């Protein structure tokens, strides 16, 4: 989980999620085996999509699981 204080700018959020995805996707080696890891990211914006921390985390989690159901990795923004 990453909590970030940003201006509610979609471009800034897109750039941040791309940086996180690239950092996670960097190949990792362990005992002569190289692993290629991908991630699913769910984004919820406070106070636009949630009025409390619990609600914010729940909505980000729901967005992340929607990515996992559709394509297994990528980014989804909370829709409501």
Short mmCIF file of C-alpha atoms in Angstrom, two decimals:
data_model
loop_
_atom_site.label_atom_id
_atom_site.label_comp_id
_atom_site.label_asym_id
_atom_site.label_seq_id
_atom_site.Cartn_x
_atom_site.Cartn_y
_atom_site.Cartn_z
CA UNK A 1 0.00 0.00 0.00
CA UNK A 2 1.22 3.46 -0.88
CA UNK A 3 -0.43 6.62 0.39
CA UNK A 4 0.63 9.73 -1.50
CA UNK A 5 -0.29 13.34 -0.99
CA UNK A 6 -0.68 14.85 -4.44
CA UNK A 7 -2.73 17.48 -6.07
CA UNK A 8 -5.74 15.71 -7.60
CA UNK A 9 -4.20 15.76 -11.03
CA UNK A 10 -4.81 12.69 -13.18
CA UNK A 11 -1.55 13.23 -15.07
CA UNK A 12 0.43 13.21 -11.81
CA UNK A 13 -1.34 10.07 -10.65
CA UNK A 14 -0.68 8.36 -13.98
CA UNK A 15 3.02 9.25 -13.79
CA UNK A 16 3.28 7.97 -10.21
CA UNK A 17 1.58 4.64 -10.99
CA UNK A 18 3.85 4.18 -14.04
CA UNK A 19 6.95 4.77 -11.88
CA UNK A 20 5.73 2.23 -9.31
CA UNK A 21 4.95 -0.33 -12.05
CA UNK A 22 8.40 0.12 -13.63
CA UNK A 23 10.15 -0.22 -10.25
CA UNK A 24 8.28 -3.42 -9.43
CA UNK A 25 8.82 -4.83 -12.93
CA UNK A 26 12.60 -4.60 -12.72
CA UNK A 27 13.90 -8.19 -13.01
CA UNK A 28 15.02 -9.76 -9.74
CA UNK A 29 17.40 -12.69 -9.45
CA UNK A 30 17.61 -15.28 -6.71
CA UNK A 31 19.81 -18.38 -6.85
CA UNK A 32 20.40 -18.12 -10.61
CA UNK A 33 16.67 -17.68 -11.36
CA UNK A 34 15.38 -14.39 -12.74
CA UNK A 35 11.88 -13.30 -11.76
CA UNK A 36 9.78 -10.84 -13.72
CA UNK A 37 7.15 -9.36 -11.42
CA UNK A 38 4.11 -7.34 -12.41
CA UNK A 39 1.67 -5.53 -10.16
CA UNK A 40 -1.95 -4.51 -9.98
CA UNK A 41 -2.60 -0.99 -8.71
CA UNK A 42 -5.89 0.41 -7.45
CA UNK A 43 -6.22 4.18 -7.05
CA UNK A 44 -8.78 6.08 -4.97
CA UNK A 45 -8.59 9.83 -4.41
CA UNK A 46 -9.51 11.54 -1.13
CA UNK A 47 -11.88 13.32 -0.65
CA UNK A 48 -13.30 12.84 -4.17
CA UNK A 49 -13.99 9.12 -3.83
CA UNK A 50 -13.99 8.58 -0.07
CA UNK A 51 -14.71 10.48 3.11
CA UNK A 52 -12.54 8.42 5.49
CA UNK A 53 -9.28 6.48 5.43
CA UNK A 54 -11.12 3.16 5.77
CA UNK A 55 -13.38 3.98 2.84
CA UNK A 56 -10.40 5.20 0.79
CA UNK A 57 -8.49 1.95 1.34
CA UNK A 58 -11.57 -0.15 0.59
CA UNK A 59 -12.19 1.65 -2.71
CA UNK A 60 -8.53 1.43 -3.76
CA UNK A 61 -8.61 -2.28 -2.92
CA UNK A 62 -11.78 -2.77 -5.01
CA UNK A 63 -10.12 -0.98 -7.95
CA UNK A 64 -7.03 -3.19 -7.63
CA UNK A 65 -9.12 -6.36 -7.65
CA UNK A 66 -10.99 -5.17 -10.73
CA UNK A 67 -7.61 -5.04 -12.53
CA UNK A 68 -6.75 -8.54 -11.36
CA UNK A 69 -10.07 -9.86 -12.69
CA UNK A 70 -9.64 -8.21 -16.10
CA UNK A 71 -6.00 -8.47 -17.05
CA UNK A 72 -4.02 -9.57 -14.01
CA UNK A 73 -1.81 -6.46 -13.91
CA UNK A 74 -2.16 -2.75 -14.58
CA UNK A 75 -3.89 0.25 -13.03
CA UNK A 76 -7.54 0.96 -12.23
CA UNK A 77 -9.06 4.10 -10.77
CA UNK A 78 -11.93 3.95 -8.31
CA UNK A 79 -15.14 4.54 -10.23
CA UNK A 80 -17.46 5.59 -7.48
#
